[in-house]
C-alpha positions as semicolon CSV with decimal commas, in nm:
position;residue;x (nm);y (nm);z (nm)
1;X;10,847;10,500;12,194
2;X;10,845;10,398;12,559
3;X;11,223;10,393;12,616
4;X;11,206;10,666;12,878
5;X;10,908;10,518;13,058
6;X;10,994;10,147;13,087
7;X;11,284;10,206;13,335
8;X;11,031;10,400;13,549
9;X;10,780;10,114;13,558
10;X;10,843;10,026;13,927
11;X;10,781;10,388;14,028
12;X;10,470;10,411;13,809
13;X;10,337;10,089;13,962
14;X;10,402;10,218;14,310
15;X;10,209;10,537;14,232
16;X;9,918;10,339;14,087
17;X;9,902;10,111;14,391
18;X;9,874;10,401;14,632
19;X;9,693;10,680;14,446
20;X;9,341;10,549;14,495
21;X;9,114;10,442;14,218
22;X;9,101;10,768;14,014
23;X;9,390;10,996;13,914
24;X;9,503;11,239;13,650
25;X;9,810;11,224;13,429
26;X;9,926;11,548;13,586
27;X;9,928;11,383;13,929
28;X;10,130;11,090;13,796
29;X;10,379;11,323;13,622
30;X;10,428;11,538;13,933
31;X;10,473;11,234;14,150
32;X;10,769;11,082;13,963
33;X;10,905;11,375;13,760
34;X;10,765;11,305;13,414
35;X;10,700;11,662;13,305
36;X;10,887;11,625;12,977
37;X;10,675;11,326;12,866
38;X;10,368;11,415;12,661
39;X;10,026;11,312;12,786
40;X;9,965;11,113;12,466
41;X;10,276;10,896;12,514
42;X;10,216;10,851;12,890
43;X;9,854;10,757;12,827
44;X;9,949;10,514;12,552
45;X;10,205;10,357;12,788
46;X;9,948;10,305;13,068
47;X;9,705;10,139;12,824
48;X;9,971;9,936;12,641
49;X;10,100;9,793;12,970
50;X;9,744;9,738;13,093
51;X;9,793;9,947;13,406
52;X;9,493;10,180;13,392
53;X;9,162;10,259;13,227
54;X;9,082;10,591;13,061
55;X;8,744;10,746;13,131
56;X;8,623;11,035;12,910
57;X;8,485;11,322;13,116
58;X;8,271;11,599;12,963
59;X;8,387;11,834;13,241
60;X;8,754;11,769;13,179
61;X;8,929;11,776;12,836
62;X;9,202;11,552;12,978
63;X;8,957;11,288;13,105
64;X;9,005;11,074;13,411
65;X;9,221;10,767;13,466
66;X;9,149;10,470;13,690
67;X;9,420;10,252;13,840
68;X;9,353;9,888;13,770
69;X;9,529;9,786;14,088
70;X;9,311;10,007;14,306
71;X;8,994;9,918;14,117
72;X;9,030;9,540;14,138
73;X;9,211;9,495;14,470
74;X;8,956;9,421;14,739
75;X;8,678;9,321;14,497
76;X;8,494;8,988;14,550
77;X;8,357;8,749;14,289
78;X;8,205;8,397;14,300
79;X;8,348;8,082;14,144
80;X;8,194;7,742;14,079
81;X;8,377;7,413;14,123
82;X;8,354;7,145;13,854
83;X;8,281;6,783;13,935
84;X;8,629;6,686;13,816
85;X;8,791;6,935;14,058
86;X;8,577;6,805;14,341
87;X;8,686;6,447;14,272
88;X;9,054;6,545;14,251
89;X;9,040;6,780;14,551
90;X;9,222;7,033;14,331
91;X;9,146;7,369;14,171
92;X;9,254;7,482;13,825
93;X;9,177;7,858;13,786
94;X;9,201;7,875;13,407
95;X;8,965;8,126;13,246
96;X;8,775;8,190;13,568
97;X;9,044;8,426;13,687
98;X;9,132;8,582;13,350
99;X;8,939;8,908;13,412
100;X;9,118;8,961;13,745
101;X;9,483;8,912;13,647
102;X;9,735;9,177;13,553
103;X;9,863;9,147;13,195
104;X;10,205;9,020;13,305
105;X;10,063;8,726;13,506
106;X;9,941;8,384;13,407
107;X;9,695;8,162;13,592
108;X;9,989;7,950;13,720
109;X;10,138;8,263;13,880
110;X;9,842;8,300;14,117
111;X;9,879;8,270;14,491
112;X;9,577;8,146;14,685
113;X;9,522;8,200;15,056
114;X;9,271;8,034;15,289
115;X;9,231;8,112;15,658
116;X;9,548;8,322;15,645
117;X;9,768;8,048;15,497
118;X;9,890;8,009;15,141
119;X;9,737;7,706;14,967
120;X;10,007;7,472;14,827
121;X;10,037;7,433;14,450
122;X;10,060;7,093;14,286
123;X;10,099;6,952;13,937
124;X;9,839;6,749;13,754
125;X;9,870;6,556;13,429
126;X;9,562;6,581;13,208
127;X;9,467;6,554;12,842
128;X;9,464;6,868;12,635
129;X;9,083;6,847;12,602
130;X;9,034;6,834;12,979
131;X;9,270;7,128;13,029
132;X;9,088;7,320;12,756
133;X;8,761;7,286;12,944
134;X;8,911;7,507;13,217
135;X;9,065;7,750;12,966
136;X;8,740;7,806;12,779
137;X;8,824;8,169;12,692
138;X;9,163;8,080;12,539
139;X;9,249;7,984;12,181
140;X;9,431;7,655;12,130
141;X;9,752;7,843;12,059
142;X;9,710;8,045;12,381
143;X;9,654;7,729;12,587
144;X;9,967;7,569;12,435
145;X;10,166;7,885;12,513
146;X;10,037;7,902;12,873
147;X;10,116;7,535;12,936
148;X;10,470;7,575;12,803
149;X;10,516;7,881;13,024
150;X;10,382;7,681;13,318
151;X;10,606;7,379;13,275
152;X;10,903;7,319;13,042
153;X;10,828;6,949;13,007
154;X;10,513;7,046;12,815
155;X;10,735;7,172;12,531
156;X;10,860;6,817;12,481
157;X;10,507;6,674;12,511
158;X;10,376;6,912;12,245
159;X;10,667;6,831;12,016
160;X;10,609;6,457;12,056
161;X;10,232;6,483;12,008
162;X;10,279;6,689;11,693
163;X;10,500;6,417;11,555
164;X;10,235;6,162;11,639
165;X;10,452;5,962;11,881
166;X;10,202;5,972;12,168
167;X;9,840;5,923;12,073
168;X;9,697;6,021;12,413
169;X;9,936;6,289;12,533
170;X;9,896;6,435;12,878
171;X;10,028;6,770;12,985
172;X;10,135;6,917;13,314
173;X;9,910;7,189;13,452
174;X;9,933;7,383;13,780
175;X;9,656;7,319;14,031
176;X;9,604;7,399;14,397
177;X;9,517;7,160;14,680
178;X;9,163;7,275;14,768
179;X;9,065;6,962;14,962
180;X;9,034;7,159;15,289
181;X;8,831;7,427;15,114
182;X;8,593;7,170;14,964
183;X;8,551;7,005;15,305
184;X;8,433;7,336;15,443
185;X;8,136;7,328;15,204
186;X;8,043;6,965;15,271
187;X;7,834;6,788;15,009
188;X;7,668;7,096;14,865
189;X;7,632;7,079;14,491
190;X;7,740;7,272;14,308
191;X;8,018;7,409;14,531
192;X;8,029;7,789;14,499
193;X;8,218;8,038;14,708
194;X;8,346;8,396;14,697
195;X;8,703;8,492;14,625
196;X;8,853;8,823;14,724
197;X;9,124;8,991;14,514
198;X;9,382;9,040;14,786
199;X;9,649;9,214;14,574
200;X;9,578;9,261;14,201
201;X;9,938;9,343;14,102
202;X;10,074;9,032;14,273
203;X;9,789;8,809;14,158
204;X;9,704;8,717;14,516
205;X;9,355;8,585;14,599
206;X;9,184;8,490;14,924
207;X;8,922;8,214;14,940
208;X;8,633;8,333;15,160
209;X;8,413;8,123;15,382
210;X;8,094;8,250;15,232
211;X;7,873;8,113;14,961
212;X;7,670;8,306;14,704
213;X;7,302;8,281;14,787
214;X;7,146;8,325;14,444
215;X;6,827;8,208;14,276
216;X;6,775;8,122;13,913
217;X;6,614;8,464;13,870
218;X;6,927;8,627;14,017
219;X;7,142;8,426;13,775
220;X;6,925;8,531;13,480
221;X;6,945;8,901;13,578
222;X;7,325;8,878;13,619
223;X;7,361;8,704;13,284
224;X;7,172;8,989;13,113
225;X;7,390;9,255;13,283
226;X;7,715;9,072;13,209
227;X;7,623;9,016;12,845
228;X;7,544;9,387;12,809
229;X;7,876;9,487;12,968
230;X;8,074;9,256;12,740
231;X;7,898;9,383;12,427
232;X;7,969;9,742;12,534
233;X;8,333;9,657;12,595
234;X;8,359;9,507;12,244
235;X;8,215;9,824;12,098
236;X;8,457;10,050;12,287
237;X;8,786;9,858;12,272
238;X;9,003;9,823;11,960
239;X;8,945;9,511;11,750
240;X;9,283;9,364;11,838
241;X;9,212;9,370;12,212
242;X;9,286;9,046;12,392
243;X;9,018;8,834;12,563
244;X;9,166;8,938;12,896
245;X;9,131;9,307;12,814
246;X;8,772;9,260;12,701
247;X;8,638;9,063;12,999
248;X;8,839;9,270;13,246
249;X;8,700;9,594;13,099
250;X;8,349;9,440;13,116
251;X;8,381;9,405;13,493
252;X;8,506;9,763;13,514
253;X;8,210;9,893;13,311
254;X;7,955;9,702;13,517
255;X;8,124;9,743;13,854
256;X;7,819;9,816;14,073
257;X;7,604;9,541;13,920
258;X;7,855;9,274;13,819
259;X;8,045;9,280;14,148
260;X;7,758;9,219;14,385
261;X;7,626;8,974;14,644
262;X;7,389;8,839;14,378
263;X;7,660;8,788;14,121
264;X;7,674;8,459;13,935
265;X;7,999;8,277;13,855
266;X;8,123;8,394;13,514
267;X;8,194;8,034;13,409
268;X;7,826;7,956;13,453
269;X;7,742;8,217;13,186
270;X;7,971;8,053;12,932
271;X;7,846;7,707;13,026
272;X;7,479;7,794;12,969
273;X;7,487;8,072;12,707
274;X;7,618;8,056;12,350
275;X;7,658;8,430;12,306
276;X;8,035;8,482;12,302
277;X;8,325;8,256;12,209
278;X;8,648;8,213;12,020
279;X;8,595;8,268;11,645
280;X;8,819;8,286;11,335
281;X;8,980;8,628;11,306
282;X;9,180;8,647;10,987
283;X;9,489;8,437;11,036
284;X;9,425;8,431;11,408
285;X;9,134;8,373;11,652
286;X;8,965;8,612;11,887
287;X;8,693;8,644;12,148
288;X;8,381;8,778;11,979
289;X;8,002;8,759;11,953
290;X;7,907;8,424;11,801
291;X;7,730;8,437;11,466
292;X;7,816;8,804;11,427
293;X;8,042;8,885;11,130
294;X;8,377;9,053;11,192
295;X;8,425;9,365;10,988
296;X;8,731;9,404;10,770
297;X;8,965;9,696;10,853
298;X;8,910;10,008;10,643
299;X;9,269;9,993;10,514
300;X;9,508;9,726;10,392
301;X;9,773;9,793;10,658
302;X;9,824;10,003;10,966
303;X;10,154;10,187;10,977
304;X;10,348;10,122;11,300
305;X;10,455;10,412;11,518
306;X;10,742;10,579;11,334
307;X;11,065;10,673;11,502
308;X;11,255;10,861;11,229
309;X;11,214;11,064;10,909
310;X;11,200;10,756;10,688
311;X;10,905;10,616;10,877
312;X;10,733;10,956;10,867
313;X;10,789;10,980;10,489
314;X;10,646;10,640;10,400
315;X;10,353;10,688;10,636
316;X;10,275;11,020;10,466
317;X;10,256;10,856;10,120
318;X;10,070;10,551;10,260
319;X;10,328;10,292;10,160
320;X;10,389;9,975;10,368
321;X;10,760;10,040;10,410
322;X;10,944;10,088;10,740
323;X;11,298;10,183;10,840
324;X;11,343;9,835;10,987
325;X;11,238;9,672;10,662
326;X;11,474;9,895;10,459
327;X;11,764;9,796;10,686
328;X;11,686;9,427;10,629
329;X;11,664;9,500;10,258
330;X;12,005;9,674;10,252
331;X;12,179;9,403;10,460
332;X;12,035;9,128;10,242
333;X;12,149;9,307;9,927
334;X;12,502;9,362;10,066
335;X;12,535;8,997;10,164
336;X;12,470;8,903;9,799
337;X;12,687;9,179;9,649
338;X;12,962;9,221;9,911
339;X;13,250;9,190;9,660
340;X;13,125;9,477;9,447
341;X;12,940;9,669;9,719
342;X;13,150;9,985;9,674
343;X;13,083;10,014;9,301
344;X;12,849;10,290;9,192
345;X;12,676;10,048;8,957
346;X;12,597;9,817;9,247
347;X;12,461;10,102;9,450
348;X;12,246;10,215;9,157
349;X;12,116;9,858;9,121
350;X;12,007;9,863;9,486
351;X;11,839;10,201;9,458
352;X;11,652;10,117;9,138
353;X;11,533;9,787;9,283
354;X;11,413;9,959;9,596
355;X;11,241;10,238;9,403
356;X;11,047;10,000;9,183
357;X;10,915;9,819;9,493
358;X;10,860;10,110;9,730
359;X;10,735;10,381;9,496
360;X;10,561;10,236;9,186
361;X;10,521;10,468;8,886
362;X;10,143;10,480;8,904
363;X;10,156;10,678;9,231
364;X;10,046;11,041;9,218
365;X;10,331;11,296;9,227
366;X;10,569;11,014;9,140
367;X;10,857;11,239;9,041
368;X;10,882;11,418;9,375
369;X;10,818;11,127;9,608
370;X;11,050;10,892;9,412
371;X;11,326;11,152;9,446
372;X;11,279;11,167;9,822
373;X;11,272;10,787;9,841
374;X;11,593;10,766;9,636
375;X;11,766;11,003;9,875
376;X;11,662;10,794;10,176
377;X;11,773;10,469;10,014
378;X;12,103;10,621;9,917
379;X;12,164;10,749;10,269
380;X;12,078;10,410;10,419
381;X;12,310;10,230;10,178
382;X;12,596;10,464;10,259
383;X;12,548;10,411;10,632
384;X;12,526;10,031;10,620
385;X;12,813;9,984;10,376
386;X;13,059;10,138;10,621
387;X;12,976;9,892;10,904
388;X;12,892;9,585;10,696
389;X;13,143;9,302;10,742
390;X;13,079;9,004;10,512
391;X;13,329;8,789;10,708
392;X;13,160;8,838;11,042
393;X;12,935;8,553;11,152
394;X;12,577;8,659;11,087
395;X;12,334;8,417;11,250
396;X;12,035;8,605;11,115
397;X;12,147;8,601;10,752
398;X;11,923;8,317;10,628
399;X;11,622;8,440;10,825
400;X;11,669;8,793;10,699
401;X;11,702;8,671;10,342
402;X;11,378;8,467;10,375
403;X;11,201;8,765;10,531
404;X;11,312;9,004;10,251
405;X;11,211;8,751;9,984
406;X;10,864;8,721;10,142
407;X;10,835;9,096;10,179
408;X;10,930;9,162;9,813
409;X;10,656;8,929;9,700
410;X;10,409;9,085;9,942
411;X;10,493;9,438;9,828
412;X;10,465;9,348;9,457
413;X;10,122;9,204;9,527
414;X;10,024;9,513;9,723
415;X;10,125;9,724;9,425
416;X;9,875;9,525;9,216
417;X;9,605;9,599;9,471
418;X;9,692;9,967;9,482
419;X;9,698;10,002;9,106
420;X;9,358;9,831;9,073
421;X;9,223;10,065;9,346
422;X;9,073;9,768;9,524
423;X;8,928;9,854;9,868
424;X;8,888;9,633;10,171
425;X;8,514;9,705;10,157
426;X;8,495;9,523;9,826
427;X;8,521;9,192;10,013
428;X;8,268;8,987;10,208
429;X;8,524;8,744;10,348
430;X;8,823;8,807;10,571
431;X;9,098;8,826;10,305
432;X;9,164;9,200;10,366
433;X;9,190;9,135;10,739
434;X;9,433;8,850;10,677
435;X;9,652;9,070;10,455
436;X;9,636;9,344;10,719
437;X;9,759;9,096;10,982
438;X;10,035;8,966;10,754
439;X;10,167;9,318;10,709
440;X;10,157;9,370;11,085
441;X;10,362;9,056;11,147
442;X;10,616;9,148;10,880
443;X;10,658;9,497;11,029
444;X;10,720;9,346;11,373
445;X;10,956;9,076;11,253
446;X;11,158;9,315;11,035
447;X;11,208;9,547;11,330
448;X;11,330;9,256;11,538
449;X;11,554;9,105;11,269
450;X;11,702;9,443;11,174
451;X;11,838;9,492;11,525
452;X;11,893;9,129;11,621
453;X;12,177;9,064;11,867
454;X;12,365;8,735;11,929
455;X;12,149;8,681;12,239
456;X;11,841;8,669;12,018
457;X;11,966;8,375;11,811
458;X;11,740;8,132;12,003
459;X;11,442;8,293;11,826
460;X;11,570;8,230;11,474
461;X;11,433;7,878;11,437
462;X;11,094;7,975;11,578
463;X;11,068;8,280;11,353
464;X;11,177;8,082;11,048
465;X;10,900;7,830;11,110
466;X;10,650;8,109;11,167
467;X;10,754;8,277;10,846
468;X;10,716;7,951;10,653
469;X;10,367;7,895;10,796
470;X;10,275;8,254;10,713
471;X;10,381;8,204;10,353
472;X;10,125;7,924;10,315
473;X;9,849;8,148;10,447
474;X;9,960;8,433;10,221
475;X;9,946;8,208;9,913
476;X;9,578;8,132;9,980
477;X;9,497;8,497;10,052
478;X;9,670;8,608;9,733
479;X;9,459;8,373;9,521
480;X;9,132;8,499;9,664
481;X;9,226;8,865;9,622
482;X;9,357;8,812;9,267
483;X;9,025;8,647;9,179
484;X;8,850;8,958;9,304
485;X;9,077;9,183;9,097
486;X;9,001;8,974;8,787
487;X;8,625;8,991;8,856
488;X;8,632;9,370;8,890
489;X;8,840;9,425;8,577
């Protein structure tokens, strides 16, 4: 979808860094010669890559766009130092800088400056619980991922701790030597100071020699305003938005009141108030309002953006089948029937098996849509059979086979749901959401596996483990949904 735009990312970034805070898509197109790209695709690209915010404008049908770089660069916000940091003379940014980082940067990518000089980075070794206290807006999986990205030795530590070899594992975490900064503020407690976003795109921050002068009343007022901005952001943004997108957008929405001389440190809000937090979200976790239920999606799956006629066809008949999944399906079938793959009987076997899965007989207008599906399956089979080489090493064969096996079971179960006319709204729990997320993962994985190259072989073991774990979750979800089907019938 973004094949034409991704190579132009450096030029797009350059435009966004120099355009000023507000711009139009027309200005961006004219600047770097994107006239043939539709506004919808360009807008989706800017949002997907977390480069800009869209602002609806009643006076303009095209709306207005705001560059994140220009909005955040130059802004100032306060931070509060923990007692542990003060004792160590070190600073661990963690969640405190999450709203102010570009999507492609981690906390360990930050550069800090003080009095014109870059502050040196160091490495600390702390328990997972201690590190988690700084990453209070992250899920456990996110923290593990960040730590592994930060330092390769953490991968070994996590592996050992999972095996139970080290009861009190410690992990490496990036920190910065803030001893000279802390000395500047003497024995004040708590230590608070302002930080200026020097360059948002580069994740560069400057420590300022000024302290927030705020009363408890100021803190209470800021808490109320921040809480309102976050709740508004949650209402506006899609449900699958990341924590970073949510808190970042909250600062954008409340710019004039959240970025102010009387602003309170964001970490103080989460320390004192139990309003937001990380909650169960289907098979995952997400940042949400505590004690507020998460609504199930209004459909069992969301069809990914299609790129060819097959995707368009299955989306039109609301079937969870993609071109990537069909390719995996064909290749898996050929690997099991390679000796007789040119026989018409074998081809018919493949088509009949695919039809029974993809287009069940209870569907309306079955005759017409099954004929179209048959033609697509036949065409795909004819294409793959010409290039399929059973004697060529295929590193993805076992993974693809496991993925297809899982998908067949998933699709058969979905056919039961469709035939029973069960709706996601029939559930109080999160089973529909979990099934929705399972479909989403299968769509993503099938796309990856269908076009896997030898360079991608390193991902096979990880994906195999993920697929195995997903199968356990799916088994539990299936039981709950089947019980509901039985209760309704």
